[in-house]
Amino acid sequence: MISTPPPWLITLHQHAEPLEAEWVAMRRHLHAHPELSDAEFQTTEYLTRAFAQLGLPTHVPIEGRGLTADLVTFEQAPDHWIAIRGDIDALPITDSKAVAYRSRCEGVMHACGHDVHASVVFAAIQILSSMQAANGLPWPIAVRALLQPSEELATGARYMIHNHALRDIDAILALHVDPTRSVGCIGFRHGTLTAACDALRVGFHGNGGHGARPHLTNDPVDAMTHWVQSAFRRLGRTVNAHQTVVFSIGQMEAGHSPNVIPDSASLAGSLRSLDAQARRVALETLEDVCEAIEVESGCKVEMTLGFSAPAVVNSTPLVDLLSTSATQLFTAGAVEWIDEPSMGSEDFSYYLEHVPGAMFRLGVAGEQVGHAPLHTPAFDIDERAILVGAKLFAAAVIAYFDPEHAKVDTEAR
């Protein structure tokens, strides 16, 4: 049964819609001025100034990347808080769009929608701040905007946690743009939303020599090719077939001349999994392959893990909070349930090791911009999605503090 929309939603719509043009301008500024992971200094300054104009206290870590901004309307210290998280880094991709807001930084582009995420988070806080100024909030709230750097490296969430971004926080919400969904449609899923991801690199160290005399070498290229074949074959025989694991090799490097066997070779890839046991079995299997190839080839084989992110596991009560808010704000047709988890990864998962949270998918495809995939040079959004996402965040924050429901039971996962 769909609950009756609360009367304060009318006020929310009235405060949000006149501000839409400002948020589109913000998104376009961010899109035109992207910064790579670990270099988001100007983006941080720009967003800090924007929150300061709302009169909100902000905190920027000493490194100068990422920020938090708090909106508290309780007369005394609140007994619980909620955070809404966005990310601010871009990708090393050349923007191919012929638009006024095309990236002005050659080879760098917001191809994953982080400019949208940051704009939606700011917009939601501005809605709530505007409602507060007009005495339009139905009850007190305590919300933190959390804008993190370096999501693409899977290091930004831990960096923000280290800098106390989760202090006092009891729950956290996030979004991700989705070009497979039309603007106005929002994707929700209980439980596992994205996979755990481990980046790995394997080095092969042998003894090189002349290509005419391979018998006098320990060939690392031969060891590498055998490792790849063995890894794919063994994973298919050791991981439970009912537990999804995706293993990919994306990079292989060796040598400098066609007639010289090199001393070393290396490869890099990723392992994605939805189940902790499957991940453990897969990593153990790859270590076993390393040992076997070492014996077979005479080369030293070393596997190291790089960046990683656990699976995003959504809190059921918080997903229900979001989906109910979406239905009340828009229509029942706006809510789309996601059947299967994504094998992509998100470092939002690190926050969920500390507090319950939920992420939703915001539809951004439109007739004028199309539906180019994430991480591609043509990626763009229907900017009407910004208003949709901002309203949803703002409504969910207000509903979270509804005295009739007390605190959402976020302990249920």
CSV table of C-alpha atoms in Angstrom, one decimal:
chain,number,residue,atom,x,y,z
A,1,MET,CA,0.0,0.0,0.0
A,2,ILE,CA,1.4,3.4,-0.9
A,3,SER,CA,1.3,5.9,2.0
A,4,THR,CA,-0.3,9.3,1.6
A,5,PRO,CA,2.3,12.0,0.8
A,6,PRO,CA,3.0,14.2,3.8
A,7,PRO,CA,2.1,17.9,3.4
A,8,TRP,CA,5.7,19.1,3.7
A,9,LEU,CA,6.4,17.6,0.3
A,10,ILE,CA,4.5,20.5,-1.3
A,11,THR,CA,6.8,22.9,0.4
A,12,LEU,CA,9.8,20.9,-0.7
A,13,HIS,CA,8.7,21.1,-4.4
A,14,GLN,CA,8.1,24.9,-4.0
A,15,HIS,CA,11.6,25.5,-2.7
A,16,ALA,CA,13.4,23.2,-5.1
A,17,GLU,CA,12.1,24.1,-8.5
A,18,PRO,CA,13.2,27.8,-8.6
A,19,LEU,CA,16.8,26.7,-7.8
A,20,GLU,CA,17.1,24.2,-10.6
A,21,ALA,CA,19.0,26.6,-13.0
A,22,GLU,CA,21.6,27.2,-10.4
A,23,TRP,CA,22.3,23.5,-10.0
A,24,VAL,CA,22.6,23.0,-13.7
A,25,ALA,CA,25.1,25.9,-13.9
A,26,MET,CA,27.1,24.2,-11.1
A,27,ARG,CA,27.1,20.9,-12.8
A,28,ARG,CA,28.3,22.5,-16.1
A,29,HIS,CA,31.1,24.4,-14.3
A,30,LEU,CA,32.3,21.2,-12.7
A,31,HIS,CA,32.0,19.3,-16.0
A,32,ALA,CA,34.1,22.0,-17.7
A,33,HIS,CA,36.8,22.0,-15.0
A,34,PRO,CA,37.4,18.4,-14.1
A,35,GLU,CA,40.3,17.2,-11.9
A,36,LEU,CA,41.8,13.8,-11.6
A,37,SER,CA,41.8,11.7,-8.4
A,38,ASP,CA,44.2,13.1,-5.8
A,39,ALA,CA,44.2,16.5,-7.5
A,40,GLU,CA,40.7,17.8,-6.7
A,41,PHE,CA,41.9,21.1,-5.1
A,42,GLN,CA,40.0,23.6,-7.3
A,43,THR,CA,36.9,21.5,-7.2
A,44,THR,CA,37.1,21.5,-3.4
A,45,GLU,CA,37.5,25.2,-3.2
A,46,TYR,CA,34.6,25.8,-5.6
A,47,LEU,CA,32.2,23.7,-3.6
A,48,THR,CA,33.5,25.1,-0.2
A,49,ARG,CA,32.6,28.6,-1.4
A,50,ALA,CA,29.2,27.4,-2.5
A,51,PHE,CA,28.3,25.9,0.9
A,52,ALA,CA,29.7,29.0,2.6
A,53,GLN,CA,27.2,31.1,0.6
A,54,LEU,CA,24.5,29.0,2.3
A,55,GLY,CA,26.0,30.0,5.7
A,56,LEU,CA,27.0,26.4,6.6
A,57,PRO,CA,30.1,25.4,8.4
A,58,THR,CA,32.4,23.3,6.3
A,59,HIS,CA,35.5,21.2,7.0
A,60,VAL,CA,38.2,20.5,4.4
A,61,PRO,CA,41.0,18.0,5.4
A,62,ILE,CA,44.5,19.5,5.7
A,63,GLU,CA,45.4,18.0,2.3
A,64,GLY,CA,42.9,20.3,0.7
A,65,ARG,CA,40.8,17.7,-1.1
A,66,GLY,CA,37.2,16.8,-0.2
A,67,LEU,CA,34.9,18.5,2.3
A,68,THR,CA,32.0,18.1,4.6
A,69,ALA,CA,29.2,20.7,5.4
A,70,ASP,CA,26.7,20.4,8.2
A,71,LEU,CA,23.1,21.6,8.4
A,72,VAL,CA,21.7,21.2,11.9
A,73,THR,CA,18.3,22.6,13.0
A,74,PHE,CA,18.1,21.1,16.4
A,75,GLU,CA,18.2,23.6,19.3
A,76,GLN,CA,20.4,21.2,21.3
A,77,ALA,CA,22.9,18.6,20.1
A,78,PRO,CA,21.0,16.0,17.9
A,79,ASP,CA,21.0,12.4,19.1
A,80,HIS,CA,21.4,11.1,15.5
A,81,TRP,CA,22.7,12.3,12.1
A,82,ILE,CA,22.5,11.3,8.5
A,83,ALA,CA,25.0,11.9,5.7
A,84,ILE,CA,24.5,12.2,2.0
A,85,ARG,CA,27.6,11.4,0.0
A,86,GLY,CA,28.9,12.5,-3.4
A,87,ASP,CA,32.3,12.2,-5.1
A,88,ILE,CA,34.2,14.8,-7.1
A,89,ASP,CA,37.1,13.3,-9.1
A,90,ALA,CA,37.2,12.8,-12.9
A,91,LEU,CA,38.8,10.3,-15.3
A,92,PRO,CA,41.7,10.4,-17.7
A,93,ILE,CA,39.4,10.4,-20.7
A,94,THR,CA,39.1,13.0,-23.5
A,95,ASP,CA,35.7,14.7,-23.8
A,96,SER,CA,34.3,14.2,-27.3
A,97,LYS,CA,31.1,16.3,-26.8
A,98,ALA,CA,30.5,19.5,-28.8
A,99,VAL,CA,28.8,21.4,-26.0
A,100,ALA,CA,29.6,24.7,-24.2
A,101,TYR,CA,30.4,22.8,-21.0
A,102,ARG,CA,32.8,20.4,-22.7
A,103,SER,CA,35.9,19.7,-20.5
A,104,ARG,CA,38.5,22.5,-20.8
A,105,CYS,CA,41.2,20.1,-19.4
A,106,GLU,CA,42.5,18.0,-22.3
A,107,GLY,CA,42.5,14.4,-21.5
A,108,VAL,CA,40.4,14.7,-18.3
A,109,MET,CA,36.6,14.3,-18.1
A,110,HIS,CA,33.7,13.7,-15.8
A,111,ALA,CA,32.8,10.5,-17.6
A,112,CYS,CA,31.3,8.8,-14.5
A,113,GLY,CA,28.9,11.5,-13.4
A,114,HIS,CA,30.7,12.7,-10.3
A,115,ASP,CA,30.0,16.3,-11.3
A,116,VAL,CA,26.3,15.3,-11.1
A,117,HIS,CA,26.7,13.6,-7.8
A,118,ALA,CA,28.4,16.7,-6.2
A,119,SER,CA,25.7,19.0,-7.7
A,120,VAL,CA,22.8,16.8,-6.4
A,121,VAL,CA,24.3,16.7,-2.9
A,122,PHE,CA,24.7,20.4,-2.8
A,123,ALA,CA,21.2,20.9,-4.2
A,124,ALA,CA,19.6,18.7,-1.6
A,125,ILE,CA,21.3,20.7,1.2
A,126,GLN,CA,20.2,24.0,-0.4
A,127,ILE,CA,16.6,22.8,-0.5
A,128,LEU,CA,16.7,21.9,3.2
A,129,SER,CA,18.5,25.2,4.0
A,130,SER,CA,15.9,27.2,2.1
A,131,MET,CA,13.1,25.3,3.8
A,132,GLN,CA,14.7,26.0,7.2
A,133,ALA,CA,15.0,29.7,6.5
A,134,ALA,CA,11.3,29.8,5.7
A,135,ASN,CA,10.3,27.7,8.7
A,136,GLY,CA,9.2,25.0,6.2
A,137,LEU,CA,10.8,22.0,7.8
A,138,PRO,CA,8.3,19.9,9.7
A,139,TRP,CA,10.8,18.9,12.4
A,140,PRO,CA,14.5,19.3,13.3
A,141,ILE,CA,17.1,17.6,11.1
A,142,ALA,CA,20.9,17.0,11.3
A,143,VAL,CA,22.5,16.2,7.9
A,144,ARG,CA,26.0,16.2,6.6
A,145,ALA,CA,27.0,16.7,3.0
A,146,LEU,CA,30.1,14.5,2.4
A,147,LEU,CA,31.9,15.2,-0.9
A,148,GLN,CA,34.9,12.9,-1.3
A,149,PRO,CA,37.9,12.8,-3.6
A,150,SER,CA,39.5,9.8,-5.3
A,151,GLU,CA,36.6,7.5,-5.7
A,152,GLU,CA,38.0,6.2,-9.0
A,153,LEU,CA,41.1,5.0,-7.1
A,154,ALA,CA,39.0,3.5,-4.3
A,155,THR,CA,40.9,5.5,-1.7
A,156,GLY,CA,38.7,8.5,-1.2
A,157,ALA,CA,36.2,7.0,1.2
A,158,ARG,CA,38.9,5.7,3.6
A,159,TYR,CA,40.6,9.1,3.4
A,160,MET,CA,37.4,10.9,4.4
A,161,ILE,CA,36.7,8.4,7.2
A,162,HIS,CA,40.3,9.0,8.5
A,163,ASN,CA,39.5,12.7,8.5
A,164,HIS,CA,36.4,12.1,10.7
A,165,ALA,CA,33.7,12.6,8.0
A,166,LEU,CA,31.6,9.9,9.8
A,167,ARG,CA,31.9,11.4,13.2
A,168,ASP,CA,28.4,11.3,14.9
A,169,ILE,CA,26.9,9.8,11.7
A,170,ASP,CA,24.3,7.0,12.1
A,171,ALA,CA,23.3,6.4,8.5
A,172,ILE,CA,24.5,7.4,5.0
A,173,LEU,CA,22.9,7.7,1.6
A,174,ALA,CA,24.5,8.0,-1.9
A,175,LEU,CA,23.6,8.0,-5.6
A,176,HIS,CA,25.1,7.0,-8.9
A,177,VAL,CA,24.0,8.2,-12.3
A,178,ASP,CA,22.7,5.5,-14.6
A,179,PRO,CA,22.6,6.1,-18.3
A,180,THR,CA,20.7,2.9,-18.9
A,181,ARG,CA,17.6,4.5,-17.2
A,182,SER,CA,15.6,7.4,-18.5
A,183,VAL,CA,15.5,10.6,-16.6
A,184,GLY,CA,12.8,10.5,-13.9
A,185,CYS,CA,13.4,6.7,-13.3
A,186,ILE,CA,15.3,5.7,-10.1
A,187,GLY,CA,16.8,2.2,-9.5
A,188,PHE,CA,16.7,0.6,-6.0
A,189,ARG,CA,17.9,-2.7,-4.7
A,190,HIS,CA,17.9,-4.3,-1.3
A,191,GLY,CA,21.1,-6.1,-0.2
A,192,THR,CA,24.1,-6.4,-2.5
A,193,LEU,CA,24.2,-3.6,-5.1
A,194,THR,CA,27.8,-3.8,-6.4
A,195,ALA,CA,30.6,-6.3,-6.3
A,196,ALA,CA,33.8,-6.3,-4.3
A,197,CYS,CA,36.7,-5.5,-6.6
A,198,ASP,CA,40.4,-6.4,-6.1
A,199,ALA,CA,43.0,-5.0,-8.5
A,200,LEU,CA,46.0,-7.3,-8.9
A,201,ARG,CA,49.4,-7.2,-10.5
A,202,VAL,CA,51.6,-10.3,-11.2
A,203,GLY,CA,55.3,-10.0,-11.9
A,204,PHE,CA,57.4,-12.7,-13.6
A,205,HIS,CA,61.1,-12.5,-13.1
A,206,GLY,CA,63.4,-14.8,-15.1
A,207,ASN,CA,66.6,-14.8,-17.1
A,208,GLY,CA,66.4,-13.3,-20.5
A,209,GLY,CA,68.5,-14.0,-23.6
A,210,HIS,CA,68.7,-14.3,-27.3
A,211,GLY,CA,65.5,-15.4,-29.1
A,212,ALA,CA,67.5,-18.0,-30.9
A,213,ARG,CA,68.6,-19.8,-27.7
A,214,PRO,CA,65.5,-20.0,-25.5
A,215,HIS,CA,66.9,-23.1,-23.8
A,216,LEU,CA,69.4,-20.9,-22.1
A,217,THR,CA,66.7,-18.7,-20.5
A,218,ASN,CA,64.0,-18.8,-17.9
A,219,ASP,CA,61.4,-17.1,-20.2
A,220,PRO,CA,59.0,-14.8,-18.2
A,221,VAL,CA,56.8,-14.3,-21.3
A,222,ASP,CA,56.2,-18.0,-21.4
A,223,ALA,CA,55.5,-18.1,-17.7
A,224,MET,CA,53.1,-15.2,-18.0
A,225,THR,CA,51.0,-16.8,-20.8
A,226,HIS,CA,50.9,-20.1,-18.9
A,227,TRP,CA,49.8,-18.2,-15.8
A,228,VAL,CA,46.9,-16.6,-17.6
A,229,GLN,CA,45.6,-19.8,-19.1
A,230,SER,CA,46.0,-21.6,-15.7
A,231,ALA,CA,44.3,-18.8,-13.8
A,232,PHE,CA,41.1,-18.8,-16.0
A,233,ARG,CA,41.0,-22.6,-16.0
A,234,ARG,CA,41.5,-23.1,-12.3
A,235,LEU,CA,39.0,-20.4,-11.2
A,236,GLY,CA,36.3,-22.2,-13.1
A,237,ARG,CA,37.1,-25.3,-11.1
A,238,THR,CA,37.6,-24.0,-7.6
A,239,VAL,CA,34.9,-21.3,-7.1
A,240,ASN,CA,31.4,-22.5,-6.5
A,241,ALA,CA,29.5,-22.2,-9.7
A,242,HIS,CA,26.6,-20.5,-7.9
A,243,GLN,CA,28.9,-17.7,-6.6
A,244,THR,CA,29.6,-15.1,-9.2
A,245,VAL,CA,33.2,-14.2,-9.8
A,246,VAL,CA,34.5,-12.1,-12.7
A,247,PHE,CA,38.2,-12.2,-13.5
A,248,SER,CA,39.8,-10.0,-16.2
A,249,ILE,CA,43.3,-9.3,-17.5
A,250,GLY,CA,43.5,-5.7,-18.8
A,251,GLN,CA,47.2,-5.2,-19.2
A,252,MET,CA,50.3,-7.2,-20.2
A,253,GLU,CA,53.8,-5.9,-20.5
A,254,ALA,CA,57.1,-7.5,-21.6
A,255,GLY,CA,60.2,-6.9,-23.6
A,256,HIS,CA,61.5,-4.3,-26.0
A,257,SER,CA,62.7,-6.2,-29.0
A,258,PRO,CA,61.2,-9.1,-31.1
A,259,ASN,CA,64.4,-11.2,-31.0
A,260,VAL,CA,65.2,-10.8,-27.3
A,261,ILE,CA,63.7,-12.8,-24.4
A,262,PRO,CA,63.3,-10.2,-21.6
A,263,ASP,CA,64.3,-10.7,-18.0
A,264,SER,CA,60.8,-9.8,-16.7
A,265,ALA,CA,57.2,-9.5,-17.6
A,266,SER,CA,54.0,-8.3,-15.8
A,267,LEU,CA,50.3,-8.3,-16.1
A,268,ALA,CA,47.5,-6.5,-14.3
A,269,GLY,CA,43.8,-7.4,-13.9
A,270,SER,CA,40.8,-7.3,-11.6
A,271,LEU,CA,38.8,-9.8,-9.6
A,272,ARG,CA,35.2,-9.0,-8.8
A,273,SER,CA,33.0,-11.0,-6.5
A,274,LEU,CA,29.7,-10.9,-4.7
A,275,ASP,CA,30.5,-13.3,-1.9
A,276,ALA,CA,33.2,-13.1,0.7
A,277,GLN,CA,33.9,-16.8,0.6
A,278,ALA,CA,34.1,-16.8,-3.2
A,279,ARG,CA,36.6,-13.9,-3.1
A,280,ARG,CA,38.8,-15.8,-0.6
A,281,VAL,CA,38.7,-19.0,-2.6
A,282,ALA,CA,39.5,-17.1,-5.8
A,283,LEU,CA,42.5,-15.2,-4.3
A,284,GLU,CA,43.8,-18.4,-2.8
A,285,THR,CA,43.5,-20.1,-6.2
A,286,LEU,CA,45.5,-17.4,-7.9
A,287,GLU,CA,48.2,-17.7,-5.3
A,288,ASP,CA,48.3,-21.5,-6.0
A,289,VAL,CA,48.7,-20.7,-9.7
A,290,CYS,CA,51.6,-18.5,-8.9
A,291,GLU,CA,53.4,-21.3,-7.0
A,292,ALA,CA,52.7,-23.8,-9.7
A,293,ILE,CA,54.0,-21.6,-12.5
A,294,GLU,CA,57.1,-20.8,-10.5
A,295,VAL,CA,58.0,-24.5,-10.3
A,296,GLU,CA,57.2,-25.1,-13.9
A,297,SER,CA,59.0,-22.1,-15.4
A,298,GLY,CA,61.9,-21.5,-13.1
A,299,CYS,CA,60.8,-17.8,-12.9
A,300,LYS,CA,59.9,-16.0,-9.7
A,301,VAL,CA,56.2,-15.1,-9.7
A,302,GLU,CA,54.8,-12.5,-7.3
A,303,MET,CA,51.2,-11.4,-7.1
A,304,THR,CA,50.4,-8.1,-5.3
A,305,LEU,CA,46.9,-6.6,-4.6
A,306,GLY,CA,46.3,-3.0,-5.5
A,307,PHE,CA,43.3,-0.9,-4.8
A,308,SER,CA,40.2,-2.7,-3.7
A,309,ALA,CA,36.7,-2.0,-2.5
A,310,PRO,CA,34.2,-4.3,-0.7
A,311,ALA,CA,30.8,-5.0,-2.0
A,312,VAL,CA,28.1,-2.3,-1.4
A,313,VAL,CA,25.4,-4.0,0.7
A,314,ASN,CA,22.4,-1.7,1.0
A,315,SER,CA,20.5,-1.4,4.3
A,316,THR,CA,16.9,-2.6,3.7
A,317,PRO,CA,15.2,0.1,6.0
A,318,LEU,CA,17.2,2.8,4.2
A,319,VAL,CA,16.3,1.5,0.7
A,320,ASP,CA,12.7,1.5,1.9
A,321,LEU,CA,13.1,5.1,3.1
A,322,LEU,CA,14.4,6.1,-0.3
A,323,SER,CA,11.9,4.2,-2.4
A,324,THR,CA,8.9,5.4,-0.3
A,325,SER,CA,10.2,9.0,-0.6
A,326,ALA,CA,10.5,8.6,-4.4
A,327,THR,CA,7.0,7.2,-4.8
A,328,GLN,CA,5.6,10.1,-2.7
A,329,LEU,CA,7.6,12.7,-4.6
A,330,PHE,CA,7.0,11.5,-8.1
A,331,THR,CA,4.9,8.5,-9.2
A,332,ALA,CA,5.0,4.8,-8.6
A,333,GLY,CA,6.4,4.4,-12.1
A,334,ALA,CA,9.5,6.3,-11.1
A,335,VAL,CA,10.7,3.4,-8.9
A,336,GLU,CA,12.4,0.6,-10.7
A,337,TRP,CA,13.7,-2.4,-8.8
A,338,ILE,CA,17.1,-3.7,-9.8
A,339,ASP,CA,17.0,-7.5,-10.3
A,340,GLU,CA,20.8,-8.3,-10.2
A,341,PRO,CA,23.7,-6.6,-8.5
A,342,SER,CA,26.3,-4.9,-10.7
A,343,MET,CA,29.8,-6.4,-11.1
A,344,GLY,CA,31.1,-2.8,-10.9
A,345,SER,CA,32.5,-1.6,-7.7
A,346,GLU,CA,32.1,1.5,-5.5
A,347,ASP,CA,34.2,2.7,-2.5
A,348,PHE,CA,31.0,3.9,-0.9
A,349,SER,CA,31.2,0.4,0.5
A,350,TYR,CA,33.9,1.5,3.0
A,351,TYR,CA,31.4,3.8,4.8
A,352,LEU,CA,29.1,0.8,5.2
A,353,GLU,CA,31.8,-1.0,7.3
A,354,HIS,CA,31.0,1.7,9.9
A,355,VAL,CA,27.3,2.7,9.5
A,356,PRO,CA,24.3,1.4,7.6
A,357,GLY,CA,23.7,3.0,4.2
A,358,ALA,CA,22.0,2.8,0.8
A,359,MET,CA,22.8,3.9,-2.7
A,360,PHE,CA,20.3,4.4,-5.5
A,361,ARG,CA,20.7,4.6,-9.3
A,362,LEU,CA,19.6,8.0,-10.8
A,363,GLY,CA,18.3,7.7,-14.4
A,364,VAL,CA,20.0,10.3,-16.6
A,365,ALA,CA,19.3,9.2,-20.2
A,366,GLY,CA,17.3,11.6,-22.4
A,367,GLU,CA,16.4,12.2,-26.0
A,368,GLN,CA,18.8,15.1,-26.5
A,369,VAL,CA,21.9,13.5,-24.8
A,370,GLY,CA,21.3,9.9,-25.6
A,371,HIS,CA,22.5,7.1,-23.3
A,372,ALA,CA,26.3,6.9,-23.9
A,373,PRO,CA,27.8,4.5,-21.3
A,374,LEU,CA,29.8,5.5,-18.3
A,375,HIS,CA,33.6,6.0,-18.7
A,376,THR,CA,33.2,6.9,-22.4
A,377,PRO,CA,34.1,10.2,-24.2
A,378,ALA,CA,30.5,10.9,-25.2
A,379,PHE,CA,28.9,10.4,-21.8
A,380,ASP,CA,26.4,13.1,-20.9
A,381,ILE,CA,23.2,13.5,-18.9
A,382,ASP,CA,19.7,14.9,-19.2
A,383,GLU,CA,20.2,17.7,-16.6
A,384,ARG,CA,16.6,17.4,-15.4
A,385,ALA,CA,17.9,14.5,-13.4
A,386,ILE,CA,19.7,16.9,-11.0
A,387,LEU,CA,16.3,18.2,-9.7
A,388,VAL,CA,15.0,14.6,-9.4
A,389,GLY,CA,18.0,13.5,-7.3
A,390,ALA,CA,18.1,16.6,-5.1
A,391,LYS,CA,14.4,16.3,-4.2
A,392,LEU,CA,14.8,12.6,-3.4
A,393,PHE,CA,17.8,13.2,-1.1
A,394,ALA,CA,16.1,16.1,0.6
A,395,ALA,CA,12.8,14.2,1.2
A,396,ALA,CA,14.6,11.1,2.5
A,397,VAL,CA,16.6,13.2,5.0
A,398,ILE,CA,13.4,14.8,6.3
A,399,ALA,CA,11.6,11.5,6.5
A,400,TYR,CA,14.5,10.0,8.4
A,401,PHE,CA,13.8,12.4,11.2
A,402,ASP,CA,10.0,11.9,11.3
A,403,PRO,CA,9.2,11.7,15.0
A,404,GLU,CA,6.3,9.3,14.3
A,405,HIS,CA,8.8,6.7,13.0
A,406,ALA,CA,11.5,7.7,15.5
A,407,LYS,CA,14.9,6.7,14.2
A,408,VAL,CA,14.9,4.4,11.2
A,409,ASP,CA,15.8,0.9,12.2
A,410,THR,CA,19.1,0.9,10.3
A,411,GLU,CA,20.5,-2.0,12.2
A,412,ALA,CA,18.6,-4.4,10.0
A,413,ARG,CA,20.8,-5.0,6.9
